[in-house]
Coordinates of C-alpha atoms in Angstrom, one line a residue:
M1 CA 111.0 91.1 139.4
Q2 CA 113.5 88.3 138.9
F3 CA 110.6 86.2 137.5
S4 CA 109.7 88.9 135.0
R5 CA 113.3 89.1 133.6
N6 CA 113.5 85.3 133.2
S7 CA 110.1 85.3 131.6
N8 CA 111.1 88.0 129.1
R9 CA 114.3 86.1 128.3
R10 CA 112.4 83.0 127.6
L11 CA 110.0 84.9 125.4
R12 CA 112.7 86.4 123.3
C13 CA 114.1 82.9 122.7
S14 CA 110.7 81.4 121.8
P15 CA 110.1 80.3 118.2
L16 CA 107.3 82.8 117.7
A17 CA 109.6 85.7 118.7
E18 CA 112.1 84.6 116.1
I19 CA 109.5 84.2 113.4
Y20 CA 107.6 87.4 114.1
P21 CA 110.1 90.0 115.4
F22 CA 107.9 92.9 114.1
P23 CA 104.2 93.7 114.0
V24 CA 104.4 94.2 110.2
Q25 CA 105.6 91.6 107.7
F26 CA 106.5 91.2 104.1
Y27 CA 104.8 87.7 104.2
E28 CA 107.7 86.1 102.3
Q29 CA 107.3 82.6 103.8
P30 CA 103.9 80.9 103.9
P31 CA 102.9 79.3 107.2
T32 CA 103.7 75.6 107.5
E33 CA 101.8 74.6 110.6
N34 CA 98.5 72.7 110.8
I35 CA 95.4 74.7 111.9
S36 CA 91.8 73.6 112.4
L37 CA 89.2 74.4 109.8
Q38 CA 87.5 76.5 112.4
D39 CA 90.6 78.7 112.9
F40 CA 91.0 78.8 109.1
E41 CA 87.5 80.3 108.8
S42 CA 87.7 82.6 111.7
F43 CA 91.1 84.0 110.8
A44 CA 90.0 84.7 107.3
V45 CA 86.7 86.4 108.3
E46 CA 88.5 88.6 110.8
R47 CA 91.1 89.8 108.3
L48 CA 88.4 90.4 105.7
K49 CA 86.5 92.5 108.2
L50 CA 89.7 94.5 108.7
L51 CA 90.4 95.0 105.0
K52 CA 86.9 96.2 104.4
S53 CA 87.2 98.6 107.3
I54 CA 90.5 99.9 105.8
E55 CA 88.7 100.5 102.5
T56 CA 85.8 102.3 104.2
I57 CA 88.1 104.5 106.3
G58 CA 90.3 105.2 103.3
V59 CA 87.3 106.5 101.4
S60 CA 86.0 108.6 104.3
Y61 CA 89.3 110.1 105.5
I62 CA 92.6 111.3 103.9
R63 CA 95.1 108.5 104.3
A64 CA 97.8 109.0 107.0
S65 CA 95.9 112.0 108.4
E66 CA 95.3 112.0 112.2
P67 CA 91.5 111.1 111.9
Y68 CA 92.4 108.3 109.5
N69 CA 95.1 106.9 111.9
K70 CA 92.8 107.1 114.9
K71 CA 89.9 105.2 113.2
L72 CA 92.2 102.6 111.8
E73 CA 93.9 102.1 115.2
I74 CA 90.4 101.5 116.8
E75 CA 89.6 98.8 114.2
L76 CA 93.0 97.1 114.7
R77 CA 92.4 97.0 118.5
K78 CA 88.9 95.7 118.1
L79 CA 89.8 92.9 115.7
K80 CA 93.1 92.2 117.5
F81 CA 95.7 92.7 114.7
P82 CA 99.3 93.8 115.4
Y83 CA 100.3 97.3 114.5
R84 CA 102.8 98.7 117.1
V85 CA 106.0 97.5 118.9
S86 CA 105.4 97.5 122.6
S87 CA 108.2 98.1 125.2
E88 CA 107.5 94.7 126.9
E89 CA 106.1 92.3 124.4
K90 CA 104.1 89.3 125.6
L91 CA 103.2 85.9 124.3
D92 CA 99.8 87.3 123.2
D93 CA 101.6 89.8 120.9
Y94 CA 103.3 87.0 119.0
E95 CA 100.1 85.0 118.8
I96 CA 98.4 88.0 117.2
R97 CA 101.2 88.3 114.7
R98 CA 100.8 84.6 114.0
K99 CA 97.1 85.2 113.2
D100 CA 98.1 88.1 111.0
H101 CA 100.6 85.9 109.1
I102 CA 98.2 83.0 108.6
S103 CA 95.1 85.1 107.7
H104 CA 97.1 87.0 105.0
F105 CA 97.9 83.8 103.2
I106 CA 94.4 82.5 103.5
L107 CA 93.0 85.6 101.8
R108 CA 95.7 85.3 99.1
L109 CA 94.1 82.1 98.1
A110 CA 90.7 83.7 98.0
Y111 CA 91.8 86.9 96.2
C112 CA 94.2 85.5 93.6
Q113 CA 91.3 84.3 91.4
S114 CA 90.9 87.4 89.1
E115 CA 92.5 90.7 88.3
E116 CA 89.8 92.7 90.0
L117 CA 90.1 90.7 93.2
R118 CA 93.9 90.9 93.2
R119 CA 93.7 94.7 92.7
W120 CA 91.3 95.2 95.6
F121 CA 93.4 92.9 97.9
I122 CA 96.7 94.6 97.0
Q123 CA 95.3 98.1 97.7
Q124 CA 93.9 97.3 101.1
E125 CA 97.1 95.4 102.1
L126 CA 99.2 98.3 101.0
D127 CA 97.2 100.7 103.2
F128 CA 97.5 98.3 106.1
F129 CA 101.3 98.0 105.5
R130 CA 101.8 101.7 105.2
F131 CA 100.1 102.4 108.6
R132 CA 102.1 99.7 110.4
F133 CA 105.4 100.7 108.9
N134 CA 104.9 104.3 110.0
E135 CA 104.1 103.0 113.5
L136 CA 107.5 101.3 113.7
L137 CA 109.1 104.7 114.3
D138 CA 112.8 104.1 115.4
K139 CA 112.5 100.4 114.5
Q140 CA 112.1 101.1 110.8
Q141 CA 115.8 100.7 110.0
E142 CA 116.0 97.4 111.9
F143 CA 112.9 96.2 110.0
L144 CA 114.4 97.1 106.6
K145 CA 117.7 95.3 107.5
H146 CA 115.7 92.3 108.6
N147 CA 114.0 92.2 105.2
K148 CA 117.2 92.8 103.3
L149 CA 116.1 96.3 102.2
E150 CA 119.2 98.4 103.1
Y151 CA 119.0 101.5 100.9
Q152 CA 122.2 103.5 100.3
T153 CA 122.4 106.6 102.5
I154 CA 124.4 109.7 101.6
D155 CA 127.2 110.8 103.9
A156 CA 127.4 114.1 105.7
E157 CA 129.7 115.6 103.1
E158 CA 127.4 114.9 100.2
K159 CA 124.4 116.1 102.2
E160 CA 126.1 119.4 103.0
H161 CA 127.0 119.8 99.3
K162 CA 123.4 119.3 98.2
R163 CA 121.8 120.8 101.3
K164 CA 120.1 123.8 99.6
K165 CA 118.8 121.7 96.6
L166 CA 117.4 119.1 99.0
A167 CA 115.5 121.7 100.9
D168 CA 114.2 123.5 97.8
S169 CA 113.0 120.4 96.1
G170 CA 110.9 119.1 98.9
G171 CA 110.0 122.4 100.6
Y172 CA 111.7 121.3 103.8
S173 CA 113.5 123.5 106.3
L174 CA 117.3 123.3 106.6
V175 CA 116.9 122.1 110.1
K176 CA 115.0 119.1 108.9
I177 CA 117.5 118.4 106.2
D178 CA 120.3 118.2 108.8
E179 CA 118.1 116.0 111.1
W180 CA 117.0 113.4 108.5
L181 CA 118.8 110.5 106.8
Y182 CA 118.7 110.8 103.0
Y183 CA 118.6 107.8 100.7
K184 CA 120.0 107.6 97.2
V185 CA 117.9 105.4 94.9
F186 CA 117.3 105.1 91.2
F187 CA 114.6 107.6 90.2
T188 CA 112.6 104.8 88.6
D189 CA 112.0 103.4 92.1
A190 CA 110.6 106.7 93.3
L191 CA 108.4 107.8 90.4
E192 CA 105.5 108.7 92.7
L193 CA 107.6 111.2 94.6
V194 CA 109.2 112.5 91.4
R195 CA 105.8 113.1 89.8
V196 CA 104.7 115.4 92.7
R197 CA 108.2 117.0 92.8
K198 CA 108.9 116.1 96.4
V199 CA 112.5 114.9 95.9
F200 CA 115.7 116.1 94.4
V201 CA 116.8 114.2 91.2
K202 CA 120.3 114.2 89.7
D203 CA 122.1 111.9 87.3
G204 CA 119.3 109.3 87.4
F205 CA 119.1 109.2 91.2
A206 CA 116.4 110.5 93.6
Y207 CA 117.4 111.7 97.0
I208 CA 114.7 110.5 99.4
P209 CA 114.3 111.9 103.0
H210 CA 113.6 109.3 105.6
P211 CA 109.9 110.3 106.2
E212 CA 109.3 109.5 102.5
I213 CA 111.1 106.1 102.4
V214 CA 107.8 104.4 103.1
I215 CA 106.9 105.1 99.4
I216 CA 109.9 103.1 98.3
V217 CA 109.2 100.3 100.7
L218 CA 105.5 100.2 99.6
N219 CA 106.6 99.8 96.0
E220 CA 108.7 96.8 97.0
F221 CA 105.8 95.4 99.0
R222 CA 103.5 95.9 96.1
Q223 CA 105.8 94.1 93.6
R224 CA 106.3 91.1 95.9
L225 CA 102.7 90.7 96.7
S226 CA 101.6 91.1 93.1
K227 CA 104.1 88.4 92.1
S228 CA 103.0 86.1 94.9
L229 CA 99.3 86.4 93.9
A230 CA 100.2 85.5 90.3
I231 CA 102.0 82.4 91.6
A232 CA 99.1 81.5 94.0
S233 CA 96.6 81.7 91.1
R234 CA 98.4 78.8 89.4
S235 CA 97.5 76.6 92.4
L236 CA 93.8 77.3 91.9
P237 CA 93.0 73.9 90.3
V238 CA 94.3 72.1 93.4
I239 CA 92.5 74.4 95.8
Q240 CA 89.2 74.2 93.9
S241 CA 89.3 70.4 94.1
D242 CA 89.2 70.6 97.9
E243 CA 85.5 70.4 98.9
R244 CA 86.2 71.9 102.4
L245 CA 88.1 75.0 101.2
Q246 CA 86.6 75.9 97.9
P247 CA 83.2 77.0 99.1
L248 CA 84.7 79.1 101.9
L249 CA 87.2 80.8 99.6
N250 CA 84.4 81.5 97.0
H251 CA 82.4 83.1 99.8
L252 CA 85.3 85.3 100.9
S253 CA 86.2 86.4 97.4
H254 CA 82.6 87.4 96.6
A255 CA 82.1 89.2 99.9
Y256 CA 84.2 92.4 99.5
V257 CA 82.2 94.1 96.8
G258 CA 79.1 95.0 98.9
Q259 CA 75.9 95.3 96.8
D260 CA 75.9 93.7 93.4
Y261 CA 74.7 96.5 91.1
S262 CA 74.0 94.1 88.2
V263 CA 71.1 92.7 90.2
Q264 CA 68.8 95.4 91.6
K265 CA 65.1 96.1 92.2
N266 CA 64.8 99.1 89.8
V267 CA 64.7 97.1 86.5
G268 CA 62.3 98.7 84.0
K269 CA 61.3 101.5 86.3
I270 CA 63.3 104.2 84.5
S271 CA 62.1 105.4 81.1
L272 CA 64.5 106.6 78.4
E273 CA 62.9 110.0 78.5
Q274 CA 64.1 110.5 82.1
I275 CA 67.8 109.9 81.4
D276 CA 68.7 113.5 80.5
S277 CA 67.1 114.8 83.7
L278 CA 68.7 112.1 85.8
A279 CA 72.1 112.8 84.3
A280 CA 71.9 116.5 85.4
K281 CA 70.7 115.7 88.9
S282 CA 72.0 112.3 90.0
Y283 CA 74.9 111.2 87.9
P284 CA 78.4 111.2 89.3
P285 CA 80.8 113.3 87.1
C286 CA 82.3 110.3 85.4
M287 CA 78.9 109.2 84.0
R288 CA 77.7 112.8 83.4
Q289 CA 80.8 113.3 81.3
L290 CA 80.1 110.1 79.3
H291 CA 76.4 111.0 78.8
K292 CA 77.3 114.5 77.5
A293 CA 79.9 113.1 75.1
L294 CA 77.4 110.6 73.8
R295 CA 74.7 113.3 73.2
D296 CA 77.2 115.7 71.6
N297 CA 79.1 113.2 69.4
H298 CA 76.4 110.4 68.9
H299 CA 79.2 107.9 69.6
L300 CA 81.4 106.5 72.3
R301 CA 84.5 104.3 72.0
H302 CA 84.5 100.8 73.5
G303 CA 85.8 101.9 77.0
G304 CA 83.1 104.5 77.3
R305 CA 80.4 102.2 76.1
M306 CA 81.4 99.6 78.7
Q307 CA 81.6 102.0 81.6
Y308 CA 78.4 103.9 80.8
G309 CA 76.5 100.9 79.5
L310 CA 77.0 98.9 82.7
F311 CA 76.1 101.9 84.8
L312 CA 72.8 102.3 82.9
K313 CA 72.2 98.6 83.4
G314 CA 72.8 99.1 87.1
I315 CA 70.3 102.0 87.5
G316 CA 67.6 99.9 85.9
L317 CA 67.6 99.9 82.1
T318 CA 66.4 96.6 80.6
L319 CA 68.2 95.0 77.7
E320 CA 65.5 96.2 75.3
Q321 CA 65.8 99.8 76.6
A322 CA 69.6 99.7 76.4
L323 CA 69.5 98.5 72.7
Q324 CA 66.9 101.3 71.9
F325 CA 68.9 103.9 73.8
W326 CA 72.3 103.2 72.1
K327 CA 70.8 102.7 68.7
S328 CA 68.7 105.9 68.7
E329 CA 71.8 107.9 69.6
F330 CA 74.3 106.2 67.2
I331 CA 72.1 106.5 64.1
K332 CA 72.1 110.3 64.7
G333 CA 75.8 110.2 63.8
K334 CA 77.6 108.2 61.2
V335 CA 76.2 104.7 62.0
D336 CA 73.2 103.5 60.1
P337 CA 70.7 101.0 61.7
D338 CA 72.1 97.9 59.9
K339 CA 75.7 98.8 60.9
F340 CA 74.6 99.2 64.5
D341 CA 72.9 95.8 64.5
K342 CA 76.0 94.2 63.1
L343 CA 78.7 95.9 65.1
Y344 CA 77.3 97.1 68.4
S345 CA 74.2 95.2 69.5
Y346 CA 76.1 92.0 70.1
N347 CA 78.3 93.8 72.8
I348 CA 75.2 95.2 74.5
R349 CA 73.6 91.8 74.7
H350 CA 76.9 90.3 75.8
S351 CA 77.1 92.8 78.8
F352 CA 73.7 91.6 79.9
G353 CA 74.8 88.0 79.8
K354 CA 72.8 87.0 76.7
E355 CA 75.8 86.2 74.4
G356 CA 79.2 84.5 74.6
K357 CA 79.9 82.9 78.0
R358 CA 76.7 84.5 79.3
V359 CA 78.4 86.3 82.1
D360 CA 76.2 88.9 83.7
Y361 CA 78.7 91.8 84.0
T362 CA 78.5 94.1 87.0
P363 CA 78.9 97.9 86.8
F364 CA 82.4 99.2 87.4
S365 CA 83.3 100.4 90.9
C366 CA 85.3 103.6 91.6
M367 CA 88.4 101.6 92.2
K368 CA 88.2 99.8 88.9
I369 CA 87.6 103.1 87.0
I370 CA 90.4 104.8 88.7
M371 CA 93.0 102.0 88.5
S372 CA 92.4 100.4 85.1
N373 CA 92.2 101.4 81.4
P374 CA 93.1 105.1 81.5
P375 CA 91.5 107.1 78.7
S376 CA 93.5 108.3 75.7
Q377 CA 92.9 111.1 73.2
G378 CA 89.2 110.9 72.1
D379 CA 88.1 108.8 75.0
Y380 CA 85.6 110.0 77.7
H381 CA 85.7 107.1 80.1
G382 CA 87.7 107.0 83.4
C383 CA 87.4 109.2 86.5
P384 CA 87.5 113.0 85.8
F385 CA 89.2 113.5 89.2
R386 CA 91.9 111.0 88.4
H387 CA 92.3 111.5 84.6
S388 CA 91.5 115.1 83.8
D389 CA 93.9 118.0 83.6
P390 CA 93.3 120.2 86.7
E391 CA 92.4 123.2 84.6
L392 CA 89.9 121.3 82.5
L393 CA 88.5 119.7 85.6
K394 CA 88.0 123.2 87.1
Q395 CA 86.2 124.4 83.9
K396 CA 84.0 121.3 84.0
L397 CA 83.0 121.9 87.7
Q398 CA 82.2 125.5 86.9
S399 CA 79.9 124.4 84.0
Y400 CA 78.2 122.2 86.6
K401 CA 77.5 125.3 88.7
T402 CA 79.7 124.1 91.5
P403 CA 80.5 126.9 94.1
S404 CA 84.0 128.5 93.7
A405 CA 85.0 127.7 97.3
G406 CA 83.9 124.1 96.7
I407 CA 85.9 123.8 93.5
S408 CA 89.1 124.8 95.4
Q409 CA 88.4 122.1 98.0
I410 CA 87.9 119.5 95.3
L411 CA 91.1 120.5 93.5
D412 CA 93.0 120.3 96.8
L413 CA 91.7 116.7 97.3
V414 CA 92.6 115.8 93.7
K415 CA 96.1 117.2 94.2
G416 CA 96.5 114.9 97.2
M417 CA 95.3 112.0 95.0
H418 CA 92.1 111.6 97.1
Y419 CA 89.8 111.0 94.1
Q420 CA 86.9 109.4 95.9
L421 CA 86.9 112.0 98.6
A422 CA 86.8 114.6 95.8
C423 CA 83.7 112.9 94.3
Q424 CA 82.2 112.8 97.8
K425 CA 82.8 116.5 98.2
Y426 CA 81.2 117.1 94.8
F427 CA 78.1 115.2 96.0
E428 CA 77.9 117.3 99.1
L429 CA 78.2 120.6 97.1
T430 CA 75.7 119.6 94.4
H431 CA 73.1 118.4 96.9
N432 CA 73.7 121.2 99.4
I433 CA 74.5 119.1 102.4
D434 CA 77.4 119.2 104.9
E435 CA 78.2 115.5 105.0
V436 CA 77.0 112.6 102.9
G437 CA 76.8 110.1 105.7
F438 CA 78.2 107.2 103.6
S439 CA 81.5 106.2 102.1
L440 CA 81.4 106.5 98.3
S441 CA 82.9 103.7 96.4
H442 CA 80.7 103.1 93.3
P443 CA 79.0 105.3 90.7
N444 CA 75.8 103.4 91.1
Q445 CA 75.9 104.0 94.8
Y446 CA 76.2 107.7 94.0
F447 CA 73.1 107.5 91.9
I448 CA 71.1 105.6 94.4
E449 CA 72.0 107.9 97.3
S450 CA 71.3 111.0 95.2
Q451 CA 67.8 109.7 94.3
K452 CA 67.2 108.9 98.0
F453 CA 68.2 112.4 99.0
L454 CA 66.1 114.1 96.2
S455 CA 63.1 112.0 97.0
G456 CA 63.4 112.7 100.8
S457 CA 63.9 109.1 101.8
R458 CA 67.4 109.6 103.2
D459 CA 67.9 111.4 106.5
V460 CA 70.8 113.8 106.0
K461 CA 72.8 115.3 108.9
K462 CA 73.6 119.0 108.5
E463 CA 76.0 119.0 111.3
S464 CA 77.6 116.4 113.6
S465 CA 79.2 116.8 117.0
Q466 CA 80.9 113.4 116.6
P467 CA 83.1 113.5 113.5
E468 CA 84.4 110.0 114.0
N469 CA 80.9 108.7 113.3
S470 CA 80.1 111.2 110.6
Q471 CA 81.2 109.0 107.8
R472 CA 79.4 105.8 108.8
S473 CA 76.5 104.6 106.8
Q474 CA 73.0 105.5 108.1
G475 CA 71.7 102.0 107.4
S476 CA 72.5 98.6 105.9
Q477 CA 70.8 96.4 103.5
P478 CA 69.4 93.1 104.8
T479 CA 71.9 90.3 105.2
R480 CA 72.1 88.2 102.1
S481 CA 74.2 85.2 101.1
T482 CA 77.0 86.1 98.7
S483 CA 77.6 82.6 97.6
T484 CA 75.1 79.9 97.1
C485 CA 77.6 77.2 97.6
A486 CA 79.2 78.6 100.8
S487 CA 80.0 75.9 103.4
K488 CA 78.4 75.9 106.8
P489 CA 80.7 77.2 109.5
T490 CA 82.1 74.6 111.9
S491 CA 80.9 76.4 115.0
Q492 CA 78.2 78.9 116.0
A493 CA 80.9 81.5 116.7
V494 CA 82.2 81.3 113.1
S495 CA 78.6 81.3 111.8
A496 CA 78.0 84.5 113.8
D497 CA 81.2 86.0 112.3
M498 CA 80.1 85.2 108.8
E499 CA 76.8 86.9 109.4
G500 CA 78.5 89.9 110.9
L501 CA 80.8 90.0 108.0
E502 CA 78.0 90.2 105.5
E503 CA 76.3 92.9 107.4
L504 CA 79.6 94.9 107.6
L505 CA 80.2 94.4 103.9
S506 CA 76.8 95.7 103.0
E507 CA 77.1 98.9 105.0
G508 CA 76.6 102.0 102.9
Y509 CA 74.7 100.0 100.2
T510 CA 71.1 100.3 101.2
E511 CA 68.5 99.2 98.8

């Protein structure tokens, strides 16, 4: 017993215990130690596996729900990442936190290279941070103080004075109001809570109950991480000159996207005459909306042409078919053939990589559509679940012959900002199945899975006795290299990890 006490005392005084007092970090200081190239690779691969799992779980389950937390906890245990304070912390706990610290900064280097990569990385790290911050429980105040985030709390007198308004604004019981700490922050720091009317606002200040402080902390984490990624991107020329690191970082940065829908096997197998039928049966609502607007108005603005044009390219239209499709529709409106050739055909060829820098553009993912370039008046691009007024969305779903009970379920998911889950529910309702058996993250994935289901080539479960496995993909595409210049791993173990990573990242994207 005496030995145990001495051991714990030494552990608390160890350098790792001072550097990593909590299982969650703000990653303010980069690691300064030397590590082997093998550790560099294995740490990065393990974290990328985790972030991909976080993305998949987030699409399959409502964030912060009990099933979501259980699935994420299983992944964290399996991949050995820190997430909870234990009563008697061991040296292994601090070693795991060290891996967490180092692997985060490695992926910063890989994911600072473009806006889309940064957006994906930030979203997964935010979800990871949210889960771990909530797991701190009574250590949250200590963690905030350690990171110099001491928010102003209101005293008992002010709470009593505003007690009724605090309860009414958030729908909380008076017992909870008395029990919780309340923080007073500028309302601009709590816009997400203000928007859904969960907090009391007065004189420019929002009054935040302690269970909701995670939203304020997440905003701070997002701002710091976004700034750090912008700074890291300035170091790219130095990183890219390192022949050891550059191929690995390229491999990691290309790996997260799963199947590349700009390169698929269906090129030329879809005729223009099939498009109307396919739109009614197999288009996700975002593309169905664009197709209808194009047919009705014989025109789409640039945002709509990009989103829909790349989707059509992904389902198999050739460049010649795309030019014919857009031209035949536009000349029905106010655009004559010569004007189309001068103003629009260049952009279509450009999206196929035949003009300009000859970049072969890939179709937009759900995340890109939801997070960037919101539609304005007269636009039809974007995500209907994210960007449509709830009443207009309801009317649209009714016009698609969606069952009334299903519409209510979809609107509830939209209200909770679970847009991809709402689209997944729409897929189930329109295809008359109980569960899709995959995690939806791309419009072209929706189309492919719909075609498989309608052709009978996908086995669909009607019921499942194991809900934890219900959202897993029923198959995976063959392993393929995501970077032709990827370096060879320095050991067989890392090589196996790389292969396992590619298989994991391809889950749910069967060809």
